[in-house]
Amino acid sequence: MLSFVLLAGAVAGAWAAWLGWDQERGELGDIEADPYEAWQVGGLVLTVLVAVVVVAYVRHFVPAVLGSTAGLTFASFYDWSDDASGLFAVGVALILMGTFVGSALVAVAVGALRGEPGEPGAGRQVFTAVR
């Protein structure tokens, strides 16, 4: 439970650090552009990736997936909920689904590479047998 809470807080903090400070929207012709630059989103993704890998490496797979998903979902909801059109809910739902699937894939990959307890590197046999 502690790893879930810590990861969710760290991921929400990463959102604030990478995306929370830049709220000015640019303009692309007649339409309003997103307030985020590609490097900001990339930095957030890399930060969350490292956090999920660290938590999954210590065999806390469920908190790795659910903590990162909860943290990003909460942060995006909090940041975007002032949208009067209500379309922010679509973006929040996409964040939830994408984070869940992405962090689950990362946690499974870390578990496979880490191997079973007592068998160091047993998961690596899967990848070497494919060659």
mmCIF file of C-alpha atoms in Angstrom:
data_model
loop_
_atom_site.group_PDB
_atom_site.id
_atom_site.type_symbol
_atom_site.label_atom_id
_atom_site.label_comp_id
_atom_site.label_asym_id
_atom_site.label_seq_id
_atom_site.Cartn_x
_atom_site.Cartn_y
_atom_site.Cartn_z
ATOM 1 C CA MET A 1 0.000 0.000 0.000
ATOM 2 C CA LEU A 2 2.835 2.368 0.833
ATOM 3 C CA SER A 3 4.517 1.861 -2.552
ATOM 4 C CA PHE A 4 1.169 2.618 -4.271
ATOM 5 C CA VAL A 5 0.724 5.884 -2.371
ATOM 6 C CA LEU A 6 4.343 6.949 -2.834
ATOM 7 C CA LEU A 7 4.316 6.196 -6.560
ATOM 8 C CA ALA A 8 0.964 7.917 -7.121
ATOM 9 C CA GLY A 9 2.256 11.004 -5.314
ATOM 10 C CA ALA A 10 5.556 10.960 -7.186
ATOM 11 C CA VAL A 11 3.833 10.643 -10.552
ATOM 12 C CA ALA A 12 1.369 13.446 -9.756
ATOM 13 C CA GLY A 13 4.355 15.538 -8.663
ATOM 14 C CA ALA A 14 6.113 14.720 -11.939
ATOM 15 C CA TRP A 15 3.046 15.998 -13.811
ATOM 16 C CA ALA A 16 3.224 19.250 -11.853
ATOM 17 C CA ALA A 17 6.974 19.554 -12.436
ATOM 18 C CA TRP A 18 6.869 18.854 -16.172
ATOM 19 C CA LEU A 19 3.439 20.123 -17.261
ATOM 20 C CA GLY A 20 1.837 22.066 -14.428
ATOM 21 C CA TRP A 21 3.781 25.288 -14.756
ATOM 22 C CA ASP A 22 3.088 25.908 -18.466
ATOM 23 C CA GLN A 23 -0.565 26.884 -18.868
ATOM 24 C CA GLU A 24 -0.407 29.365 -21.752
ATOM 25 C CA ARG A 25 -1.963 28.135 -24.960
ATOM 26 C CA GLY A 26 -0.390 29.066 -28.270
ATOM 27 C CA GLU A 27 -2.217 29.626 -31.522
ATOM 28 C CA LEU A 28 -2.002 27.667 -34.758
ATOM 29 C CA GLY A 29 -3.804 29.842 -37.248
ATOM 30 C CA ASP A 30 -7.440 29.996 -36.172
ATOM 31 C CA ILE A 31 -7.248 27.283 -33.519
ATOM 32 C CA GLU A 32 -5.869 27.191 -30.000
ATOM 33 C CA ALA A 33 -2.852 24.911 -29.548
ATOM 34 C CA ASP A 34 -1.905 22.730 -26.584
ATOM 35 C CA PRO A 35 0.046 24.392 -23.789
ATOM 36 C CA TYR A 36 2.631 21.596 -23.672
ATOM 37 C CA GLU A 37 5.767 21.207 -25.727
ATOM 38 C CA ALA A 38 6.950 17.783 -26.903
ATOM 39 C CA TRP A 39 10.017 17.877 -24.639
ATOM 40 C CA GLN A 40 7.779 18.419 -21.584
ATOM 41 C CA VAL A 41 5.628 15.397 -22.370
ATOM 42 C CA GLY A 42 8.720 13.340 -23.187
ATOM 43 C CA GLY A 43 10.275 14.288 -19.857
ATOM 44 C CA LEU A 44 7.110 13.257 -18.028
ATOM 45 C CA VAL A 45 6.974 9.921 -19.842
ATOM 46 C CA LEU A 46 10.628 9.165 -19.054
ATOM 47 C CA THR A 47 10.153 10.141 -15.405
ATOM 48 C CA VAL A 48 7.100 7.889 -15.042
ATOM 49 C CA LEU A 49 8.900 5.076 -16.885
ATOM 50 C CA VAL A 50 11.835 5.186 -14.469
ATOM 51 C CA ALA A 51 9.480 5.260 -11.470
ATOM 52 C CA VAL A 52 7.491 2.253 -12.729
ATOM 53 C CA VAL A 53 10.680 0.288 -13.455
ATOM 54 C CA VAL A 54 12.051 0.978 -9.958
ATOM 55 C CA VAL A 55 8.831 -0.049 -8.196
ATOM 56 C CA ALA A 56 8.378 -3.129 -10.394
ATOM 57 C CA TYR A 57 12.015 -4.128 -9.872
ATOM 58 C CA VAL A 58 11.381 -4.564 -6.151
ATOM 59 C CA ARG A 59 8.496 -6.877 -7.070
ATOM 60 C CA HIS A 60 5.664 -4.463 -6.363
ATOM 61 C CA PHE A 61 4.002 -5.053 -9.718
ATOM 62 C CA VAL A 62 0.423 -4.119 -8.836
ATOM 63 C CA PRO A 63 1.379 -0.857 -7.086
ATOM 64 C CA ALA A 64 3.632 -0.024 -10.047
ATOM 65 C CA VAL A 65 0.691 -0.253 -12.443
ATOM 66 C CA LEU A 66 -2.056 1.160 -10.250
ATOM 67 C CA GLY A 67 0.062 3.872 -8.604
ATOM 68 C CA SER A 68 1.268 5.336 -11.876
ATOM 69 C CA THR A 69 -2.230 5.136 -13.350
ATOM 70 C CA ALA A 70 -3.843 6.782 -10.328
ATOM 71 C CA GLY A 71 -1.206 9.525 -10.147
ATOM 72 C CA LEU A 72 -1.427 10.546 -13.803
ATOM 73 C CA THR A 73 -5.216 10.239 -13.892
ATOM 74 C CA PHE A 74 -5.613 12.425 -10.797
ATOM 75 C CA ALA A 75 -3.119 15.007 -12.061
ATOM 76 C CA SER A 76 -4.703 15.259 -15.512
ATOM 77 C CA PHE A 77 -8.198 15.512 -14.016
ATOM 78 C CA TYR A 78 -7.070 18.242 -11.623
ATOM 79 C CA ASP A 79 -5.219 20.157 -14.351
ATOM 80 C CA TRP A 80 -7.882 19.919 -17.042
ATOM 81 C CA SER A 81 -11.135 19.992 -15.049
ATOM 82 C CA ASP A 82 -11.659 23.720 -15.622
ATOM 83 C CA ASP A 83 -12.585 23.002 -19.260
ATOM 84 C CA ALA A 84 -16.184 24.178 -19.666
ATOM 85 C CA SER A 85 -16.870 21.948 -22.683
ATOM 86 C CA GLY A 86 -16.495 18.744 -20.687
ATOM 87 C CA LEU A 87 -14.197 17.251 -23.314
ATOM 88 C CA PHE A 88 -11.421 17.046 -20.744
ATOM 89 C CA ALA A 89 -13.072 13.821 -19.552
ATOM 90 C CA VAL A 90 -12.121 12.174 -22.854
ATOM 91 C CA GLY A 91 -8.492 13.169 -22.358
ATOM 92 C CA VAL A 92 -8.511 11.947 -18.757
ATOM 93 C CA ALA A 93 -10.003 8.608 -19.862
ATOM 94 C CA LEU A 94 -7.287 8.247 -22.505
ATOM 95 C CA ILE A 95 -4.602 9.045 -19.905
ATOM 96 C CA LEU A 96 -6.095 6.388 -17.611
ATOM 97 C CA MET A 97 -6.209 3.688 -20.290
ATOM 98 C CA GLY A 98 -2.825 4.511 -21.812
ATOM 99 C CA THR A 99 -1.041 4.675 -18.479
ATOM 100 C CA PHE A 100 -2.611 1.426 -17.304
ATOM 101 C CA VAL A 101 -1.639 -0.498 -20.438
ATOM 102 C CA GLY A 102 1.811 1.083 -20.730
ATOM 103 C CA SER A 103 2.780 0.592 -17.106
ATOM 104 C CA ALA A 104 1.442 -2.977 -17.144
ATOM 105 C CA LEU A 105 3.644 -3.794 -20.144
ATOM 106 C CA VAL A 106 6.664 -2.242 -18.424
ATOM 107 C CA ALA A 107 5.974 -4.129 -15.179
ATOM 108 C CA VAL A 108 5.639 -7.438 -17.052
ATOM 109 C CA ALA A 109 8.889 -6.775 -18.927
ATOM 110 C CA VAL A 110 10.722 -5.935 -15.699
ATOM 111 C CA GLY A 111 9.353 -9.081 -14.069
ATOM 112 C CA ALA A 112 10.438 -11.212 -17.020
ATOM 113 C CA LEU A 113 13.942 -9.756 -17.012
ATOM 114 C CA ARG A 114 14.271 -10.016 -13.255
ATOM 115 C CA GLY A 115 13.364 -13.705 -13.075
ATOM 116 C CA GLU A 116 12.027 -15.726 -10.186
ATOM 117 C CA PRO A 117 13.234 -15.139 -6.643
ATOM 118 C CA GLY A 118 16.245 -17.342 -5.942
ATOM 119 C CA GLU A 119 17.025 -17.717 -9.647
ATOM 120 C CA PRO A 120 19.027 -14.640 -10.652
ATOM 121 C CA GLY A 121 18.526 -13.742 -14.282
ATOM 122 C CA ALA A 122 16.095 -16.599 -14.946
ATOM 123 C CA GLY A 123 13.870 -14.268 -16.929
ATOM 124 C CA ARG A 124 16.709 -13.509 -19.336
ATOM 125 C CA GLN A 125 16.570 -17.077 -20.626
ATOM 126 C CA VAL A 126 13.341 -16.172 -22.411
ATOM 127 C CA PHE A 127 15.136 -13.570 -24.494
ATOM 128 C CA THR A 128 18.293 -15.554 -25.178
ATOM 129 C CA ALA A 129 16.308 -18.620 -26.294
ATOM 130 C CA VAL A 130 14.634 -16.531 -29.009
ATOM 131 C CA ARG A 131 17.951 -15.693 -30.712
#
